[in-house]
XYZ file of N, CA and C in Angstrom:
696
model
N -34.030 -90.064 57.143
C -34.802 -88.818 57.159
C -34.699 -88.173 58.535
N -34.821 -86.875 58.568
C -34.801 -86.169 59.843
C -35.901 -86.682 60.759
N -35.576 -86.875 62.032
C -36.572 -87.338 62.987
C -37.527 -86.231 63.400
N -37.183 -84.965 63.097
C -38.030 -83.842 63.485
C -39.239 -83.714 62.559
N -39.044 -84.039 61.293
C -40.102 -83.877 60.304
C -40.756 -85.216 59.983
N -42.079 -85.221 59.823
C -42.709 -86.422 59.291
C -42.629 -86.373 57.772
N -43.098 -87.436 57.121
C -42.940 -87.530 55.677
C -43.634 -86.378 54.950
N -44.838 -86.029 55.359
C -45.580 -84.966 54.678
C -44.860 -83.626 54.773
N -44.320 -83.309 55.949
C -43.573 -82.066 56.110
C -42.305 -82.071 55.252
N -41.654 -83.207 55.220
C -40.427 -83.341 54.449
C -40.693 -83.135 52.961
N -41.750 -83.785 52.458
C -42.106 -83.635 51.053
C -42.529 -82.208 50.735
N -43.192 -81.561 51.670
C -43.590 -80.173 51.471
C -42.364 -79.282 51.292
N -41.332 -79.501 52.075
C -40.112 -78.692 51.961
C -39.421 -78.932 50.619
N -39.367 -80.192 50.212
C -38.771 -80.488 48.911
C -39.583 -79.832 47.800
N -40.912 -79.937 47.878
C -41.772 -79.350 46.852
C -41.580 -77.844 46.771
N -41.539 -77.173 47.905
C -41.340 -75.722 47.908
C -40.005 -75.354 47.283
N -38.978 -76.096 47.638
C -37.644 -75.856 47.100
C -37.649 -75.972 45.577
N -38.307 -76.990 45.054
C -38.324 -77.212 43.615
C -39.222 -76.212 42.890
N -40.343 -75.851 43.486
C -41.230 -74.871 42.863
C -40.519 -73.532 42.695
N -39.744 -73.161 43.684
C -39.033 -71.883 43.632
C -37.880 -71.920 42.633
N -37.201 -73.063 42.525
C -35.925 -73.081 41.821
C -35.881 -73.856 40.507
N -36.728 -74.852 40.300
C -36.495 -75.786 39.205
C -36.725 -75.204 37.823
N -37.540 -74.177 37.699
C -37.751 -73.582 36.381
C -36.487 -72.917 35.837
N -35.512 -72.670 36.700
C -34.302 -71.987 36.269
C -33.293 -72.922 35.604
N -33.494 -74.230 35.714
C -32.547 -75.141 35.085
C -32.817 -75.221 33.592
N -31.742 -75.307 32.814
C -31.863 -75.461 31.370
C -31.930 -76.924 30.955
N -31.651 -77.823 31.889
C -31.646 -79.253 31.578
C -33.084 -79.761 31.506
N -33.436 -80.389 30.396
C -34.797 -80.899 30.211
C -34.935 -82.362 30.597
N -33.832 -83.047 30.898
C -33.802 -84.492 30.900
C -34.367 -85.205 32.111
N -34.340 -86.533 32.008
C -34.904 -87.414 33.028
C -34.035 -87.474 34.278
N -32.749 -87.662 34.127
C -31.889 -87.862 35.286
C -31.647 -86.565 36.058
N -31.396 -85.480 35.344
C -30.945 -84.250 35.992
C -31.834 -83.038 35.728
N -32.892 -83.199 34.951
C -33.620 -82.034 34.503
C -35.112 -82.025 34.784
N -35.818 -81.238 33.992
C -37.209 -80.898 34.269
C -38.170 -82.066 34.140
N -37.951 -82.961 33.159
C -38.933 -84.034 32.976
C -38.909 -84.993 34.170
N -37.745 -85.175 34.782
C -37.688 -85.986 36.002
C -38.421 -85.323 37.155
N -38.319 -83.995 37.229
C -39.035 -83.252 38.274
C -40.535 -83.333 38.047
N -40.951 -83.363 36.764
C -42.375 -83.559 36.443
C -42.882 -84.863 37.052
N -42.092 -85.924 36.927
C -42.505 -87.224 37.474
C -42.663 -87.147 38.986
N -41.734 -86.461 39.655
C -41.865 -86.292 41.103
C -43.168 -85.581 41.456
N -43.465 -84.472 40.791
C -44.666 -83.717 41.133
C -45.942 -84.463 40.746
N -45.905 -85.259 39.697
C -47.071 -86.078 39.352
C -47.374 -87.063 40.471
N -46.328 -87.717 40.982
C -46.528 -88.647 42.103
C -46.950 -87.900 43.365
N -46.351 -86.731 43.594
C -46.688 -85.978 44.796
C -48.147 -85.522 44.764
N -48.633 -85.118 43.591
C -50.032 -84.708 43.468
C -50.961 -85.861 43.807
N -50.633 -87.056 43.322
C -51.465 -88.232 43.620
C -51.354 -88.619 45.094
N -50.157 -88.532 45.636
C -49.934 -88.907 47.035
C -50.633 -87.951 47.992
N -50.541 -86.655 47.713
C -51.069 -85.638 48.635
C -52.497 -85.212 48.303
N -52.936 -85.550 47.065
C -54.252 -85.126 46.569
C -54.383 -83.601 46.531
N -53.281 -82.946 46.179
C -53.272 -81.487 46.085
C -53.063 -81.077 44.635
N -54.024 -80.338 44.114
C -54.006 -79.948 42.711
C -52.845 -79.027 42.379
N -52.361 -78.272 43.341
C -51.262 -77.350 43.076
C -50.046 -78.071 42.510
N -49.804 -79.288 42.957
C -48.653 -80.040 42.471
C -48.897 -80.574 41.060
N -50.124 -80.958 40.786
C -50.468 -81.389 39.437
C -50.333 -80.215 38.466
N -50.764 -79.043 38.892
C -50.650 -77.853 38.054
C -49.184 -77.516 37.776
N -48.335 -77.650 38.800
C -46.926 -77.338 38.599
C -46.270 -78.361 37.675
N -46.654 -79.631 37.821
C -46.137 -80.656 36.907
C -46.512 -80.317 35.468
N -47.758 -79.872 35.254
C -48.186 -79.490 33.921
C -47.414 -78.299 33.380
N -47.126 -77.341 34.242
C -46.346 -76.165 33.836
C -44.941 -76.576 33.395
N -44.296 -77.429 34.186
C -42.952 -77.875 33.816
C -42.976 -78.698 32.541
N -44.004 -79.530 32.373
C -44.109 -80.345 31.161
C -44.246 -79.454 29.926
N -45.022 -78.398 30.037
C -45.137 -77.433 28.928
C -43.781 -76.803 28.623
N -43.007 -76.504 29.666
C -41.685 -75.924 29.462
C -40.764 -76.893 28.720
N -40.843 -78.171 29.088
C -40.011 -79.174 28.417
C -40.308 -79.184 26.926
N -41.580 -79.286 26.570
C -41.935 -79.367 25.158
C -41.592 -78.083 24.415
N -41.725 -76.954 25.070
C -41.408 -75.683 24.427
C -39.911 -75.523 24.189
N -39.099 -76.169 25.017
C -37.654 -75.958 24.963
C -36.901 -77.051 24.204
N -37.591 -78.131 23.795
C -36.937 -79.127 22.942
C -36.579 -78.476 21.608
N -35.365 -78.738 21.131
C -34.937 -78.139 19.868
C -34.102 -79.151 19.089
N -33.666 -78.754 17.914
C -32.976 -79.688 17.026
C -31.652 -80.186 17.591
N -31.088 -79.472 18.547
C -29.810 -79.876 19.136
C -29.980 -80.686 20.424
N -31.220 -80.932 20.835
C -31.432 -81.770 22.019
C -30.855 -83.155 21.750
N -29.994 -83.683 22.627
C -29.359 -84.983 22.358
C -30.372 -86.125 22.338
N -29.953 -87.245 21.765
C -30.817 -88.425 21.680
C -30.797 -89.222 22.974
N -29.766 -89.130 23.764
C -29.493 -90.091 24.840
C -30.602 -90.207 25.881
N -30.492 -91.241 26.699
C -31.507 -91.517 27.707
C -31.325 -90.658 28.945
N -30.109 -90.384 29.318
C -29.839 -89.689 30.573
C -30.527 -88.336 30.627
N -30.293 -87.514 29.658
C -30.860 -86.172 29.649
C -31.288 -85.725 28.253
N -31.608 -86.692 27.388
C -31.989 -86.394 26.026
C -33.385 -86.885 25.675
N -33.617 -87.033 24.375
C -34.951 -87.345 23.876
C -35.462 -88.707 24.322
N -34.575 -89.693 24.437
C -35.030 -91.020 24.871
C -35.574 -90.968 26.296
N -34.883 -90.253 27.175
C -35.365 -90.127 28.545
C -36.643 -89.312 28.631
N -36.730 -88.259 27.814
C -37.952 -87.456 27.794
C -39.117 -88.281 27.267
N -38.874 -89.009 26.174
C -39.928 -89.860 25.616
C -40.346 -90.959 26.569
N -39.363 -91.597 27.229
C -39.698 -92.628 28.219
C -40.556 -92.035 29.332
N -40.221 -90.840 29.763
C -40.973 -90.186 30.836
C -42.431 -89.978 30.429
N -42.647 -89.580 29.181
C -44.009 -89.403 28.698
C -44.759 -90.732 28.702
N -44.090 -91.799 28.261
C -44.715 -93.127 28.322
C -45.042 -93.503 29.762
N -44.139 -93.219 30.675
C -44.365 -93.532 32.081
C -45.592 -92.792 32.597
N -45.685 -91.520 32.291
C -46.819 -90.718 32.751
C -48.125 -91.202 32.125
N -48.079 -91.574 30.856
C -49.281 -92.068 30.176
C -49.712 -93.434 30.699
N -48.761 -94.353 30.811
C -49.099 -95.711 31.225
C -49.559 -95.782 32.682
N -49.155 -94.816 33.482
C -49.583 -94.784 34.882
C -50.725 -93.802 35.123
N -51.336 -93.331 34.028
C -52.550 -92.500 34.081
C -52.339 -91.166 34.804
N -51.118 -90.628 34.721
C -50.893 -89.278 35.226
C -51.360 -88.237 34.214
N -51.266 -88.576 32.945
C -51.756 -87.715 31.877
C -52.535 -88.573 30.895
N -53.321 -87.923 30.055
C -54.127 -88.632 29.071
C -53.586 -88.380 27.671
N -53.801 -89.352 26.800
C -53.397 -89.176 25.419
C -52.964 -90.481 24.798
N -52.766 -90.448 23.496
C -52.255 -91.591 22.744
C -50.753 -91.403 22.571
N -49.979 -92.353 23.062
C -48.524 -92.155 23.071
C -47.958 -92.034 21.658
N -48.571 -92.705 20.682
C -48.068 -92.565 19.314
C -48.252 -91.150 18.789
N -49.310 -90.492 19.211
C -49.506 -89.095 18.827
C -48.571 -88.176 19.608
N -48.491 -88.402 20.912
C -47.688 -87.534 21.778
C -46.203 -87.611 21.420
N -45.748 -88.810 21.069
C -44.308 -89.034 20.902
C -43.874 -89.156 19.451
N -44.747 -88.835 18.518
C -44.413 -88.994 17.096
C -43.146 -88.226 16.721
N -43.026 -86.984 17.176
C -41.858 -86.178 16.840
C -40.576 -86.730 17.422
N -40.642 -87.189 18.672
C -39.464 -87.777 19.315
C -39.074 -89.076 18.620
N -40.054 -89.914 18.299
C -39.762 -91.170 17.602
C -39.078 -90.916 16.263
N -39.568 -89.934 15.521
C -38.966 -89.601 14.228
C -37.516 -89.166 14.399
N -37.262 -88.349 15.404
C -35.904 -87.868 15.632
C -34.973 -89.009 16.032
N -35.458 -89.912 16.860
C -34.635 -91.034 17.311
C -34.300 -91.960 16.148
N -35.240 -92.128 15.208
C -34.979 -93.007 14.060
C -33.924 -92.442 13.115
N -33.561 -91.176 13.292
C -32.477 -90.613 12.486
C -31.118 -91.170 12.888
N -31.028 -91.716 14.102
C -29.759 -92.285 14.581
C -29.660 -93.743 14.110
N -28.665 -94.059 13.304
C -28.488 -95.389 12.739
C -27.985 -96.350 13.822
N -28.768 -97.358 14.187
C -28.333 -98.294 15.239
C -27.026 -99.003 14.898
N -26.769 -99.202 13.631
C -25.578 -99.938 13.211
C -24.306 -99.104 13.337
N -24.474 -97.813 13.614
C -23.315 -96.919 13.675
C -23.118 -96.292 15.055
N -23.879 -96.755 16.041
C -23.734 -96.228 17.398
C -22.580 -96.953 18.090
N -21.530 -96.220 18.406
C -20.352 -96.837 19.043
C -20.501 -96.927 20.559
N -21.147 -95.945 21.155
C -21.365 -95.926 22.606
C -22.482 -96.918 22.939
N -22.170 -97.946 23.726
C -23.150 -98.982 24.046
C -23.778 -98.807 25.425
N -23.483 -97.732 26.099
C -23.923 -97.553 27.483
C -25.416 -97.250 27.580
N -25.940 -97.333 28.794
C -27.347 -97.042 29.033
C -27.605 -95.536 29.047
N -26.789 -94.779 29.745
C -27.075 -93.366 29.939
C -26.930 -92.553 28.666
N -25.927 -92.862 27.849
C -25.647 -91.999 26.694
C -25.569 -92.737 25.367
N -25.777 -94.057 25.361
C -25.556 -94.817 24.140
C -26.689 -95.738 23.736
N -26.304 -96.822 23.069
C -27.249 -97.720 22.408
C -28.208 -98.409 23.385
N -27.728 -98.772 24.581
C -28.593 -99.470 25.535
C -29.781 -98.604 25.938
N -29.536 -97.314 26.135
C -30.629 -96.412 26.494
C -31.627 -96.222 25.366
N -31.113 -96.150 24.130
C -32.012 -96.018 22.984
C -32.884 -97.259 22.858
N -32.275 -98.438 22.993
C -33.043 -99.675 22.873
C -34.043 -99.822 24.015
N -33.682 -99.357 25.200
C -34.622 -99.389 26.314
C -35.852 -98.531 25.996
N -35.626 -97.363 25.415
C -36.757 -96.522 25.016
C -37.618 -97.222 23.964
N -36.978 -97.841 22.991
C -37.717 -98.554 21.951
C -38.572 -99.661 22.563
N -38.008 -100.416 23.500
C -38.767 -101.472 24.173
C -39.967 -100.907 24.922
N -39.768 -99.770 25.563
C -40.872 -99.126 26.271
C -41.999 -98.769 25.311
N -41.637 -98.257 24.140
C -42.646 -97.914 23.144
C -43.314 -99.167 22.584
N -42.530 -100.203 22.308
C -43.109 -101.443 21.792
C -44.014 -102.098 22.829
N -43.628 -101.999 24.103
C -44.450 -102.572 25.167
C -45.807 -101.876 25.226
N -45.836 -100.580 24.969
C -47.097 -99.849 25.057
C -48.032 -100.198 23.916
N -47.493 -100.804 22.848
C -48.319 -101.153 21.689
C -48.209 -102.637 21.338
N -47.758 -103.478 22.274
C -47.425 -104.857 21.911
C -48.633 -105.675 21.470
N -49.838 -105.249 21.879
C -51.038 -105.963 21.442
C -51.718 -105.260 20.277
N -51.037 -104.247 19.710
C -51.624 -103.484 18.608
C -50.578 -103.393 17.501
N -50.428 -104.471 16.755
C -49.330 -104.560 15.799
C -49.423 -103.502 14.710
N -50.605 -102.996 14.438
C -50.747 -101.961 13.416
C -50.311 -100.590 13.916
N -50.065 -100.477 15.218
C -49.717 -99.185 15.807
C -48.245 -99.067 16.163
N -47.413 -99.998 15.718
C -45.987 -99.953 16.046
C -45.396 -98.635 15.558
N -44.726 -97.891 16.436
C -44.344 -96.512 16.102
C -43.077 -96.356 15.280
N -42.371 -97.460 14.984
C -41.107 -97.361 14.255
C -41.226 -98.077 12.912
N -40.542 -97.564 11.902
C -40.626 -98.171 10.584
C -39.903 -99.522 10.589
N -40.346 -100.479 9.758
C -39.774 -101.832 9.786
C -38.271 -101.875 9.572
N -37.737 -101.061 8.667
C -36.298 -101.123 8.388
C -35.477 -100.700 9.606
N -35.991 -99.761 10.378
C -35.305 -99.334 11.592
C -35.270 -100.467 12.610
N -36.387 -101.149 12.784
C -36.430 -102.272 13.721
C -35.576 -103.438 13.232
N -35.465 -103.625 11.928
C -34.594 -104.669 11.403
C -33.133 -104.382 11.722
N -32.759 -103.103 11.692
C -31.391 -102.756 12.079
C -31.146 -103.072 13.552
N -32.135 -102.820 14.395
C -31.986 -103.176 15.804
C -31.976 -104.692 15.995
N -32.658 -105.405 15.145
C -32.607 -106.870 15.181
C -31.189 -107.347 14.894
N -30.540 -106.733 13.914
C -29.151 -107.075 13.597
C -28.237 -106.794 14.784
N -28.417 -105.626 15.391
C -27.622 -105.269 16.572
C -27.879 -106.261 17.705
N -29.137 -106.599 17.926
C -29.501 -107.466 19.049
C -28.950 -108.871 18.886
N -28.943 -109.385 17.672
C -28.349 -110.697 17.437
C -26.872 -110.707 17.817
N -26.193 -109.604 17.550
C -24.767 -109.498 17.852
C -24.512 -109.315 19.335
N -25.371 -108.555 20.011
C -25.097 -108.154 21.387
C -25.761 -109.033 22.445
N -26.664 -109.909 22.072
C -27.502 -110.625 23.049
C -26.719 -111.556 23.963
N -25.520 -111.958 23.565
C -24.722 -112.857 24.398
C -23.843 -112.111 25.393
N -23.823 -110.790 25.316
C -22.964 -110.003 26.181
C -23.637 -109.741 27.530
N -22.853 -109.748 28.595
C -23.358 -109.489 29.946
C -23.328 -107.983 30.224
N -24.111 -107.260 29.448
C -24.166 -105.804 29.537
C -25.625 -105.368 29.505
N -25.844 -104.078 29.761
C -27.199 -103.549 29.613
C -27.710 -103.747 28.195
N -26.848 -103.470 27.224
C -27.257 -103.643 25.835
C -27.565 -105.100 25.528
N -26.789 -106.012 26.090
C -27.060 -107.435 25.904
C -28.400 -107.845 26.494
N -28.704 -107.340 27.679
C -29.978 -107.659 28.336
C -31.158 -107.141 27.521
N -31.083 -105.884 27.093
C -32.183 -105.317 26.312
C -32.272 -105.950 24.931
N -31.138 -106.382 24.388
C -31.150 -107.078 23.105
C -31.935 -108.376 23.203
N -31.766 -109.102 24.296
C -32.534 -110.336 24.487
C -34.024 -110.052 24.576
N -34.412 -108.980 25.250
C -35.826 -108.619 25.321
C -36.359 -108.239 23.946
N -35.536 -107.532 23.176
C -35.965 -107.154 21.833
C -36.154 -108.400 20.959
N -35.267 -109.367 21.085
C -35.403 -110.599 20.311
C -36.666 -111.351 20.718
N -37.000 -111.322 22.000
C -38.255 -111.935 22.437
C -39.446 -111.266 21.766
N -39.427 -109.938 21.733
C -40.519 -109.220 21.062
C -40.563 -109.572 19.578
N -39.403 -109.597 18.943
C -39.331 -109.862 17.499
C -39.860 -111.253 17.182
N -39.636 -112.187 18.087
C -40.076 -113.566 17.861
C -41.454 -113.842 18.455
N -42.168 -112.764 18.799
C -43.537 -112.865 19.326
C -43.633 -113.652 20.628
N -42.587 -113.565 21.435
C -42.610 -114.205 22.738
C -43.091 -113.207 23.792
N -43.530 -113.723 24.921
C -43.979 -112.858 26.011
C -42.792 -112.070 26.555
N -42.962 -110.766 26.712
C -41.891 -109.914 27.211
C -42.004 -109.718 28.712
N -40.922 -109.995 29.425
C -40.863 -109.704 30.857
C -40.348 -108.278 31.021
N -41.244 -107.324 30.802
C -40.818 -105.930 30.724
C -41.948 -105.034 31.201
N -41.595 -104.040 32.010
C -42.583 -103.072 32.450
C -41.941 -101.704 32.560
N -42.688 -100.687 32.223
C -42.169 -99.316 32.266
C -41.815 -98.887 33.685
N -42.391 -99.542 34.696
C -42.228 -99.086 36.077
C -40.943 -99.576 36.751
N -40.179 -100.444 36.111
C -38.983 -100.981 36.758
C -37.850 -99.968 36.859
N -37.818 -99.017 35.955
C -36.627 -98.166 35.856
C -36.408 -97.284 37.067
N -37.451 -96.620 37.541
C -37.257 -95.611 38.582
C -36.604 -96.162 39.841
N -37.164 -97.192 40.488
C -36.527 -97.652 41.731
C -35.192 -98.340 41.516
N -34.979 -98.927 40.335
C -33.783 -99.736 40.119
C -32.605 -98.972 39.526
N -32.878 -97.877 38.832
C -31.814 -97.201 38.096
C -31.676 -95.733 38.476
N -32.789 -95.030 38.533
C -32.716 -93.574 38.613
C -32.638 -93.066 40.035
N -33.473 -93.584 40.923
C -33.591 -92.986 42.241
C -32.357 -93.232 43.099
N -32.066 -92.321 44.033
C -30.887 -92.483 44.894
C -31.029 -93.706 45.786
N -29.905 -94.254 46.206
C -29.920 -95.486 47.000
C -30.223 -95.235 48.468
N -30.104 -93.991 48.889
C -30.375 -93.671 50.285
C -31.384 -92.542 50.381
N -32.081 -92.481 51.500
C -33.017 -91.391 51.763
C -32.327 -90.423 52.708
N -32.127 -89.188 52.260
C -31.347 -88.222 53.013
C -32.272 -87.267 53.759
N -31.676 -86.351 54.522
C -32.490 -85.418 55.294
C -32.376 -84.008 54.707
N -32.129 -83.006 55.550
C -32.156 -81.626 55.092
C -31.086 -81.300 54.052
N -30.156 -82.208 53.805
C -29.097 -81.961 52.834
C -29.630 -81.778 51.420
N -30.895 -82.110 51.180
C -31.411 -82.017 49.822
C -31.276 -80.608 49.244
N -31.271 -79.584 50.067
C -31.210 -78.215 49.552
C -29.869 -77.909 48.899
N -28.858 -78.724 49.166
C -27.549 -78.510 48.579
C -27.320 -79.375 47.340
N -28.292 -80.180 46.979
C -28.140 -81.136 45.891
C -28.716 -80.591 44.588
N -28.400 -81.229 43.453
C -29.064 -80.880 42.190
C -30.574 -81.089 42.304
N -31.319 -80.581 41.326
C -32.771 -80.638 41.400
C -33.353 -81.987 40.970
N -32.678 -82.743 40.116
C -33.289 -83.851 39.394
C -33.507 -85.131 40.178
N -33.868 -86.183 39.420
C -34.161 -87.483 40.019
C -32.902 -88.252 40.389
N -31.876 -88.175 39.571
C -30.672 -88.965 39.806
C -29.805 -88.296 40.848
N -29.864 -88.802 42.077
C -29.083 -88.241 43.183
C -29.382 -86.767 43.432
N -30.616 -86.358 43.156
C -31.040 -84.994 43.408
C -32.247 -84.954 44.320
N -32.721 -83.743 44.631
C -33.786 -83.637 45.628
C -35.124 -84.167 45.110
N -35.393 -84.075 43.807
C -36.619 -84.681 43.280
C -36.584 -86.193 43.461
N -35.410 -86.786 43.254
C -35.276 -88.228 43.449
C -35.450 -88.637 44.901
N -34.917 -87.840 45.819
C -35.084 -88.127 47.243
C -36.556 -88.031 47.630
N -37.239 -87.001 47.104
C -38.661 -86.874 47.388
C -39.458 -88.044 46.846
N -39.173 -88.444 45.610
C -39.913 -89.554 45.021
C -39.616 -90.864 45.723
N -38.375 -91.037 46.165
C -38.014 -92.236 46.928
C -38.850 -92.320 48.205
N -39.074 -91.179 48.841
C -39.903 -91.168 50.042
C -41.351 -91.517 49.730
N -41.872 -91.019 48.624
C -43.254 -91.308 48.260
C -43.441 -92.798 47.970
N -42.479 -93.394 47.274
C -42.609 -94.785 46.839
C -42.202 -95.782 47.922
N -41.567 -95.309 48.995
C -41.081 -96.240 50.035
C -42.178 -96.561 51.045
């Protein structure tokens, strides 16, 4: 980080930059779009105790929901899985209030339209691993409420079939498949919604004034640099 600015000044500059510019992006997603910026402003509001940032996060969140449409992709990187995961993250960390099964019912229904047995892309960002990660996040939020499981049994049985096949592989899908099998067999899950941001999404380095030349989002963008500073 620049030695001239302290953390609060630095975050203020990032916030101003995003407030002025981020509404212009058409990307709604977690890695590169508006829902990731919502997460940054939610944390910034809590960190700074300034309502203006909470209000802006709410404005962007309204934009995300208004702009979701039938062609929004399913994937985790910038699609419905990432948007849904973000909502779970905000709910589980008490940034917003609500019942996740109510909030995410539409997204869950849309995701169940994708047949797990026919997904060829196994990657985290755009394929099966990201979808299963979202499913685990949803199951984790209801793991002590078996009557509230948000997915129909036949859909979860298809993921059980996939997980049995993939669990021996040293891949993201293999790792999440093992966690899914633990859930299916009523074992304790070593899983938390909070692991993703520092380990996967946020940039590996904290940069200085260069943020103004970067994309807006969390993944190697200025929102991610700002959030990295808040969490460090």
